[in-house]
mmCIF file of C-alpha atoms in Angstrom:
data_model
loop_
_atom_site.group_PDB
_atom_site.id
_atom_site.type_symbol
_atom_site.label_atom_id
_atom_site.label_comp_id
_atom_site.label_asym_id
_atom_site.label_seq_id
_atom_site.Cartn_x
_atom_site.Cartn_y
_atom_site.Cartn_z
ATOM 1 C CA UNK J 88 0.000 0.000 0.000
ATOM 2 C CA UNK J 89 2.674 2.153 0.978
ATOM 3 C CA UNK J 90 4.059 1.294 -2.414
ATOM 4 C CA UNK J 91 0.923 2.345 -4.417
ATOM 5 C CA UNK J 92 0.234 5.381 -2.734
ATOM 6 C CA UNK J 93 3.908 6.913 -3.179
ATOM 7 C CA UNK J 94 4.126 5.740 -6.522
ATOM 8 C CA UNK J 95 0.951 7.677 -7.534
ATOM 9 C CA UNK J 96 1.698 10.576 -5.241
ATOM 10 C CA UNK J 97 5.351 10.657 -7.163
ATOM 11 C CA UNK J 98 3.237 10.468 -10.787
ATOM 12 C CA UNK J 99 1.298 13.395 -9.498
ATOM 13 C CA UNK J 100 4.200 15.801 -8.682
ATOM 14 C CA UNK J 101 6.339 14.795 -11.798
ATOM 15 C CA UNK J 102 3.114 15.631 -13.518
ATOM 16 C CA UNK J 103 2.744 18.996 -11.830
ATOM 17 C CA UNK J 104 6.271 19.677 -12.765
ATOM 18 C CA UNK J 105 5.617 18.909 -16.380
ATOM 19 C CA UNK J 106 3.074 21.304 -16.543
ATOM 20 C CA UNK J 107 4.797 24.011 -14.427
ATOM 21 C CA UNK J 108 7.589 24.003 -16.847
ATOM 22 C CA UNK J 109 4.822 23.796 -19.662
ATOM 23 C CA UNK J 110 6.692 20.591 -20.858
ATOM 24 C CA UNK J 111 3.345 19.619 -21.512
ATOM 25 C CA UNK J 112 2.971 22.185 -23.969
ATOM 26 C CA UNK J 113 4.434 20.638 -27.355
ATOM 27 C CA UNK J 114 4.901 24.410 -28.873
ATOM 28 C CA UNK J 115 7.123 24.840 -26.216
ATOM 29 C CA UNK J 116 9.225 21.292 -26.436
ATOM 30 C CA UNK J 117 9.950 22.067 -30.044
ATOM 31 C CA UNK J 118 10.742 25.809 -29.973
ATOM 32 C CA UNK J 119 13.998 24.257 -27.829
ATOM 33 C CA UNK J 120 14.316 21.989 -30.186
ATOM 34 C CA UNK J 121 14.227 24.653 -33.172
ATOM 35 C CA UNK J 122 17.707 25.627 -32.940
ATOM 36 C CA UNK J 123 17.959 27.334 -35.895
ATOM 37 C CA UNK J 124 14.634 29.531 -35.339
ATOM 38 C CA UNK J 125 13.554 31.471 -32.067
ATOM 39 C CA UNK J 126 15.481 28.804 -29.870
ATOM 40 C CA UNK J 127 13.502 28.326 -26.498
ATOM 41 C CA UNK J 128 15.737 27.525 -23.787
ATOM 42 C CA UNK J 129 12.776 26.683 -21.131
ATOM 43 C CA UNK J 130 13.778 22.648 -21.710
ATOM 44 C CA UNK J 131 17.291 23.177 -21.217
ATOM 45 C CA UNK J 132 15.858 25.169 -17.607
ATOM 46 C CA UNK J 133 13.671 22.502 -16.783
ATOM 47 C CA UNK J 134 16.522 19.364 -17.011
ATOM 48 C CA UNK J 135 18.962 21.629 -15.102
ATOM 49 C CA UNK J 136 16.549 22.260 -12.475
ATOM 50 C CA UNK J 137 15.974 18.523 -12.291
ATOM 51 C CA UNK J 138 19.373 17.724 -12.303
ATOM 52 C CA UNK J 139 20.331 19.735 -9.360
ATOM 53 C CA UNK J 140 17.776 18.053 -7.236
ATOM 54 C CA UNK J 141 18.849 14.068 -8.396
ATOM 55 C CA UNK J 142 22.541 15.050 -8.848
ATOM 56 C CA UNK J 143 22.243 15.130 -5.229
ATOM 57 C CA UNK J 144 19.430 13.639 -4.309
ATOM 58 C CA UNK J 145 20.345 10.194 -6.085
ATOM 59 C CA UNK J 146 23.745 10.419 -4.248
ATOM 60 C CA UNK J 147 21.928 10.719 -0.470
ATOM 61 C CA UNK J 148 19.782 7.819 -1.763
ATOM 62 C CA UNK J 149 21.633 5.435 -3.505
ATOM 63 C CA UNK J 150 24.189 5.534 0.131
ATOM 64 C CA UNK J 151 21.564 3.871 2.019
ATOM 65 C CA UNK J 152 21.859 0.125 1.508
ATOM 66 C CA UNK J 153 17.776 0.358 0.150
ATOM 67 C CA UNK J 154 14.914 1.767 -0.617
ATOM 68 C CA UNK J 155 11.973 2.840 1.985
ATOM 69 C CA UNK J 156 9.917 -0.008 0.969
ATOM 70 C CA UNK J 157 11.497 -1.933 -1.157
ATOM 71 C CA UNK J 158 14.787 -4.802 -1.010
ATOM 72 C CA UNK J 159 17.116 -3.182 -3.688
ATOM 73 C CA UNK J 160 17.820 -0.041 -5.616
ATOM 74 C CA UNK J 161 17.133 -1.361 -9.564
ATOM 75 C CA UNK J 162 19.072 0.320 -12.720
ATOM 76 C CA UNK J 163 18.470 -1.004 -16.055
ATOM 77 C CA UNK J 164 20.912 -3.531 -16.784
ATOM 78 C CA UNK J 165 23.018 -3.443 -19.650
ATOM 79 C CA UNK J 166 26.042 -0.837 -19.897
ATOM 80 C CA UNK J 167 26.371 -1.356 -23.151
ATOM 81 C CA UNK J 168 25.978 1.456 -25.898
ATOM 82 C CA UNK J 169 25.310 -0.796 -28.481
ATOM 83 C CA UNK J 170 23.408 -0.275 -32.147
ATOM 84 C CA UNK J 171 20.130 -1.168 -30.336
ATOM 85 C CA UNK J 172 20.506 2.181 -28.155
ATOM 86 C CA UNK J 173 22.172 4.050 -31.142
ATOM 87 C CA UNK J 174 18.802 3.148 -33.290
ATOM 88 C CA UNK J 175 16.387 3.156 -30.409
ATOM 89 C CA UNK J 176 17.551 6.981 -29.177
ATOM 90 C CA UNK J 177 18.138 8.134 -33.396
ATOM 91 C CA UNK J 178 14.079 6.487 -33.663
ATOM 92 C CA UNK J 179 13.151 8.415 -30.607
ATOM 93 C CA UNK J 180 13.805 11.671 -31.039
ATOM 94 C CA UNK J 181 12.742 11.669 -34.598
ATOM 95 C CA UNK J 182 9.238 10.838 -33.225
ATOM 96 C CA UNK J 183 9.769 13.409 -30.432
ATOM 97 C CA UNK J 184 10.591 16.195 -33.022
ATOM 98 C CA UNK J 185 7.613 15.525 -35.527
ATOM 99 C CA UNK J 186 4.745 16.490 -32.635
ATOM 100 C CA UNK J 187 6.955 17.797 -29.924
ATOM 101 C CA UNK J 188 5.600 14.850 -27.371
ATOM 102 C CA UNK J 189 7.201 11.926 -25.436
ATOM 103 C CA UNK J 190 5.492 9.452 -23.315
ATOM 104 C CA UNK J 191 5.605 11.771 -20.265
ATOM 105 C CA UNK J 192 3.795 15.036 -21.513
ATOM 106 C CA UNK J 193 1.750 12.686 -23.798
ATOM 107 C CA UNK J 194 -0.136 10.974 -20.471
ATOM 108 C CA UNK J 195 -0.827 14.578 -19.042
ATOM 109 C CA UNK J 196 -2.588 15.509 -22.379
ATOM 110 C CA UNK J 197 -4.147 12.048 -21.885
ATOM 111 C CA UNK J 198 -5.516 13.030 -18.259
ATOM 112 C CA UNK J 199 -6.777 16.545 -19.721
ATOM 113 C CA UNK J 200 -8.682 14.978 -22.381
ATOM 114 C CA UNK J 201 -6.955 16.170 -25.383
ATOM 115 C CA UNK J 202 -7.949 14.440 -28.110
ATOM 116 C CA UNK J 203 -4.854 15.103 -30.145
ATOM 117 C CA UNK J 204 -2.492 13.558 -27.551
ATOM 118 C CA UNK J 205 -4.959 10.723 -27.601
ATOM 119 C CA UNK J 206 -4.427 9.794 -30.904
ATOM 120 C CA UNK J 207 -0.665 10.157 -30.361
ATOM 121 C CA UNK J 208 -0.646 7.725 -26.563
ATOM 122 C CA UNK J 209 -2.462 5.167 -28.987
ATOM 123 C CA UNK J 210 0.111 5.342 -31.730
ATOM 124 C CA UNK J 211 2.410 5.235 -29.041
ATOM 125 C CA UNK J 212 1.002 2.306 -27.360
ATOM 126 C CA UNK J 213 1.165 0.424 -30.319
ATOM 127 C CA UNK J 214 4.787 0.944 -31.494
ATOM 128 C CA UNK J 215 5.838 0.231 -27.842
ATOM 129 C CA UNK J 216 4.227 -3.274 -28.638
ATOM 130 C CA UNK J 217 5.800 -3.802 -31.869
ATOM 131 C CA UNK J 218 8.745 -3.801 -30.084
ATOM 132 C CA UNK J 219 7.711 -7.194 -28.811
ATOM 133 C CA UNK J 220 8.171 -8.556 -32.452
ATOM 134 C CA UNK J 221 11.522 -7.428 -32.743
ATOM 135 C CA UNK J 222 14.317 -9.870 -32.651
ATOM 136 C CA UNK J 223 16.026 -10.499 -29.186
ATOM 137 C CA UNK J 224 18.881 -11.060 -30.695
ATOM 138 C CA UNK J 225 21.758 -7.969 -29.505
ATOM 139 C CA UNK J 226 22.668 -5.999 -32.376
ATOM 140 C CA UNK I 231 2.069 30.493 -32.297
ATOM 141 C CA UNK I 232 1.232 32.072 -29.066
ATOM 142 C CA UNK I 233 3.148 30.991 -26.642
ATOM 143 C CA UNK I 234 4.640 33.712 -23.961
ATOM 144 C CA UNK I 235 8.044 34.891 -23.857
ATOM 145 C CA UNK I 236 10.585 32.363 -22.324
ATOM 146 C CA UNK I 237 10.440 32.698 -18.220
ATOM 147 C CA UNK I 238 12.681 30.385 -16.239
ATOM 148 C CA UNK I 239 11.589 31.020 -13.220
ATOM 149 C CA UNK I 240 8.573 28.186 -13.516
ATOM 150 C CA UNK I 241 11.267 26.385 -15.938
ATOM 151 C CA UNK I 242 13.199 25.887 -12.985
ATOM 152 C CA UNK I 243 10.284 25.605 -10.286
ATOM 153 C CA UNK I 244 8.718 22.796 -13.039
ATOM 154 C CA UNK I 245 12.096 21.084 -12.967
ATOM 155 C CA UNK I 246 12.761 20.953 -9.422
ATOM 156 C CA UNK I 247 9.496 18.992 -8.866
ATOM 157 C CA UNK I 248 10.213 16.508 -11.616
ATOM 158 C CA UNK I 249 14.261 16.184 -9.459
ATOM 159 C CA UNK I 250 12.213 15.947 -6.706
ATOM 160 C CA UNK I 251 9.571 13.245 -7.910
ATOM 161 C CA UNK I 252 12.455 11.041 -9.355
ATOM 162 C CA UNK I 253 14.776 11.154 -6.009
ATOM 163 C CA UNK I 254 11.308 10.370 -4.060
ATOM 164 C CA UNK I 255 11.023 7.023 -6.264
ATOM 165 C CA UNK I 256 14.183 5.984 -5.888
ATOM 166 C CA UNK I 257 14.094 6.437 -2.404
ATOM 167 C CA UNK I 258 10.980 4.902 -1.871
ATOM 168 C CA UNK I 259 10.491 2.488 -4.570
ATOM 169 C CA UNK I 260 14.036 1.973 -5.811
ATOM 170 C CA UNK I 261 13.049 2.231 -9.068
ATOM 171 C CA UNK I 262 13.931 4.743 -12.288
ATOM 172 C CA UNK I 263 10.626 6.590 -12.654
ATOM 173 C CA UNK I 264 11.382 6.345 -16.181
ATOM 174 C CA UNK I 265 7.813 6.826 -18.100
ATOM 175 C CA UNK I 266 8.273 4.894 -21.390
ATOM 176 C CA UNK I 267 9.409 1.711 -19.307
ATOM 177 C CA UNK I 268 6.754 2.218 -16.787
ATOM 178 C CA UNK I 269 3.872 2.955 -19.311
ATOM 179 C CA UNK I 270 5.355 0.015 -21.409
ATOM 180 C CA UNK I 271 4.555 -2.718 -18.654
ATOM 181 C CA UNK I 272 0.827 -1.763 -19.065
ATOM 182 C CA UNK I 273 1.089 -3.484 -21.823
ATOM 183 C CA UNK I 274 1.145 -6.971 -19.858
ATOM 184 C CA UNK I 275 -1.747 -5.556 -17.951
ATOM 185 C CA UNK I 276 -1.769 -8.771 -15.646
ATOM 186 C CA UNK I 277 1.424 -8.510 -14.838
ATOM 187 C CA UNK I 278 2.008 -5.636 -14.536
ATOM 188 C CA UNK I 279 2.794 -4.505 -10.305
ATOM 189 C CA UNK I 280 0.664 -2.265 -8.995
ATOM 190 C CA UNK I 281 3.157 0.525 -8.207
ATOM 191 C CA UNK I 282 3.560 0.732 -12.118
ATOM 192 C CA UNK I 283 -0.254 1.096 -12.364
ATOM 193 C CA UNK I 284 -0.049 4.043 -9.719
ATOM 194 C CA UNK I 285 2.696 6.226 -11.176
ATOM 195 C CA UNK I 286 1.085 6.165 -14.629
ATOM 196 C CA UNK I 287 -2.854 7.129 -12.826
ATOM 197 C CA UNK I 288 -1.202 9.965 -11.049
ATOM 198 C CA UNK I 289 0.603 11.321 -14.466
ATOM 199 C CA UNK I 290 -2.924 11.121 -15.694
ATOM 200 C CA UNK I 291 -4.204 12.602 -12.395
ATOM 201 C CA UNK I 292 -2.044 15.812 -12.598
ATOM 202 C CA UNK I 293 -3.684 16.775 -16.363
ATOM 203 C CA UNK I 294 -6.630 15.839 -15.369
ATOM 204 C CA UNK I 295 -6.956 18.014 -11.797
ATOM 205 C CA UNK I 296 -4.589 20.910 -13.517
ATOM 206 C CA UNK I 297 -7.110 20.773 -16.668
ATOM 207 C CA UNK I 298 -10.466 20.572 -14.587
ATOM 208 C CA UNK I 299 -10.534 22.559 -11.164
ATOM 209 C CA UNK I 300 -7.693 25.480 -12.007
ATOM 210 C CA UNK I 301 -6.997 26.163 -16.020
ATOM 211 C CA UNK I 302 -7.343 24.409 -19.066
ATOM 212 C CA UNK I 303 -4.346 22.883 -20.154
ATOM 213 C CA UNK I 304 -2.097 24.586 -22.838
ATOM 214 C CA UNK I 305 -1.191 21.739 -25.523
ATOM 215 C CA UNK I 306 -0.390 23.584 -29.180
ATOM 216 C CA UNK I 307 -0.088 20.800 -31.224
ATOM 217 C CA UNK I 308 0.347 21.823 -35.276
ATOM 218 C CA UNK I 309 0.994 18.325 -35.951
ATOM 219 C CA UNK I 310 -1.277 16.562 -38.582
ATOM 220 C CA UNK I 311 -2.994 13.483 -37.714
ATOM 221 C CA UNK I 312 -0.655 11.443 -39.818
ATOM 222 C CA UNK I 313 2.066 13.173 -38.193
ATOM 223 C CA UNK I 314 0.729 12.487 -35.088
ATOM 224 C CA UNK I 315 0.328 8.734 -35.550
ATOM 225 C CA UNK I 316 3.629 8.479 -37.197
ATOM 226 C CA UNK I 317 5.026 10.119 -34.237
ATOM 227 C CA UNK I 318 3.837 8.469 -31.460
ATOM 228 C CA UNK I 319 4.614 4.971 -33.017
ATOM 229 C CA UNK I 320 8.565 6.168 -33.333
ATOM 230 C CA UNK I 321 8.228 7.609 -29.940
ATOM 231 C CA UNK I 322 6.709 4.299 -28.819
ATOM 232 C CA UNK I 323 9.107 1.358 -30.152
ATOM 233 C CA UNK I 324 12.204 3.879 -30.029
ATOM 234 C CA UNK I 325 11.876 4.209 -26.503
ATOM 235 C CA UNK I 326 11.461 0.799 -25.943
ATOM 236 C CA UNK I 327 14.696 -0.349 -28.284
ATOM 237 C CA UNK I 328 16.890 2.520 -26.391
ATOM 238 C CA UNK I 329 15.029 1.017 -23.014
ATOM 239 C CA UNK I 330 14.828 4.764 -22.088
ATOM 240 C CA UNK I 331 13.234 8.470 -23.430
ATOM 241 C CA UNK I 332 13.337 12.069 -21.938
ATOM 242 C CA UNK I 333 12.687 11.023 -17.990
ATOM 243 C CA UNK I 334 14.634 7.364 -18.043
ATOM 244 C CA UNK I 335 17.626 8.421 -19.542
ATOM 245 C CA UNK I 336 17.286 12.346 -19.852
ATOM 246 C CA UNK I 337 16.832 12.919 -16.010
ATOM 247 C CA UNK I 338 17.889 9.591 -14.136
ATOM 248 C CA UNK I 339 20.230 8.206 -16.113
ATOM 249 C CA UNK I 340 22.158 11.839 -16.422
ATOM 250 C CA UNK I 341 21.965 12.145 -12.977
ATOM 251 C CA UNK I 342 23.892 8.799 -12.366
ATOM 252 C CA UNK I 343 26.264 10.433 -15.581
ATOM 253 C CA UNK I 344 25.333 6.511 -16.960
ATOM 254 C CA UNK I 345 27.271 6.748 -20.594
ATOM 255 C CA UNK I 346 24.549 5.128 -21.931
ATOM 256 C CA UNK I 347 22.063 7.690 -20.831
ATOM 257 C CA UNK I 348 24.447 10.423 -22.137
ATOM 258 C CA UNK I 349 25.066 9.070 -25.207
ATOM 259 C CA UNK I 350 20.874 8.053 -26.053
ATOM 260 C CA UNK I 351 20.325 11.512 -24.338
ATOM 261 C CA UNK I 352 22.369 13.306 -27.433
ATOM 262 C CA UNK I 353 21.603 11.094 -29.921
ATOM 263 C CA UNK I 354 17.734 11.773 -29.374
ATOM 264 C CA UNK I 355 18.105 15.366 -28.799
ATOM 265 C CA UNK I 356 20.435 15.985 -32.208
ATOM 266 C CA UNK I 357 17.620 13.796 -34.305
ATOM 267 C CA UNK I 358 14.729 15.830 -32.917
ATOM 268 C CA UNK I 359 16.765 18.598 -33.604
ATOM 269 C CA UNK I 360 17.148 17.328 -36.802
ATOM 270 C CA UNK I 361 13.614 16.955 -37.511
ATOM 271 C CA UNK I 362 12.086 20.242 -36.187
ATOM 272 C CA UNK I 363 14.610 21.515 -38.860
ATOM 273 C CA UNK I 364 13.557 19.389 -41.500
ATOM 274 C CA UNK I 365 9.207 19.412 -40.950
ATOM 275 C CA UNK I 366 8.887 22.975 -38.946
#
């Protein structure tokens, strides 16, 4: 229980934050990523604003020997920067620069009802799941 | 498009909360509260843990309360339907192949300076770069 309701309490506030920094906005995601145009810095804000606070905040944590209410700290597991990651990350940020949405902002649009981001989370949904096809096999 | 002048002072405030959300699951759950892995296990609905189940209702939970009891959500999306379906389908199996996007390896996995986050971090920035340059 204790679980549940700090997991949901922890999808509210990165939520809020999303929508504080108007990261739920797409106009405002791509005008960072319009360099060449009228750049937006607001992203660049937002991630160093989040990185002071897990920069240290991850370092406090991870020197416990576990979490609050769980048995280990989990990372994913491979290291490796393989052709997988290389393709996955190119794939990525093509899709993030066509409609200025990624899975995070998307499910806030989702919650307000916009029908636009609804038709994205479905398409999003569904390539997330034809992952499942794809050969296991490391590139 | 219509957007106000840059500010960062709710930049900032905005990314503090997301620091602070992401510290709070790791110190709590022990787990990356990245949202393209988490959203991805709702695809094996059954077994898919609760906590999972949680993070995802209260993403939904913050548009939803923002959009209904203060002001309606700003989202300016330009983007065709096509584009919009083509889009989300990248954004869905590319996240999934990098096992990452924006919060996994954009905010955790910088924060532990993991190479691979780094690496997947400017690979997806410079391609969406790319792109705005190309379609906007």
């Amino acid at each position: 229980m204790q679980k549940i309701s700090s997991a949901f309490i922890v999808g509210l506030v990165f939520g809020l934050g999303l929508i504080v920094a108007e990261m739920s906005n797409p106009a405002r995601v791509l005008g960072f990523l319009d360099v060449s145009g009228r750049w937006d810095p607001t992203l660049a804000f937002v991630m160093g604003g989040a990185l002071i606070i897990t920069a240290a905040g991850f370092r406090l944590v991870l020197s416990r020997d576990k979490p609050l209410f769980g048995e280990v700290f989990s990372f994913p597991s491979s290291r490796r920067i393989n052709v997988r990651l290389l393709m996955g990350a190119a794939l990525f940020g093509v899709g993030w620069g066509l409609a200025g949405l990624c899975p995070g902002p998307a499910i806030v649009g989702l919650g307000a009802l916009n029908e636009q981001v609804m038709i994205f989370v479905v398409a999003m949904f569904v390539g997330m799941k034809l992952f499942d096809f794809w050969p296991q096999k490391e590139v | 498009m219509s957007i106000a002048e840059f500010s960062w002072v709710p930049a900032i405030i905005g990314g503090v909360l997301i620091g602070i959300a992401v510290v709070v699951m790791m110190a709590m759950l022990g787990k990356v509260a990245g949202v393209s892995g988490i959203a991805s296990s709702l695809l094996r609905p059954f077994s898919a843990q609760s906590w999972q189940w949680a993070f995802v209702l209260g993403l939904l939970f913050s548009g939803f309360i923002v959009d209904t009891l203060f002001s309606p959500l700003q989202i300016e999306i330009e983007a065709s339907t096509t584009f919009l379906l083509v889009a989300g389908l990248l954004v869905g199996f590319g996240s999934r192949l990098a096992n990452g996007c924006t919060s996994g390896h954009g905010v955790c996995g910088l924060a532990r300076l993991s190479a691979r986050s780094i690496v997947a971090t400017l690979v997806f920035m410079s391609t969406a770069a790319l792109t705005v340059f190309i379609f906007h």
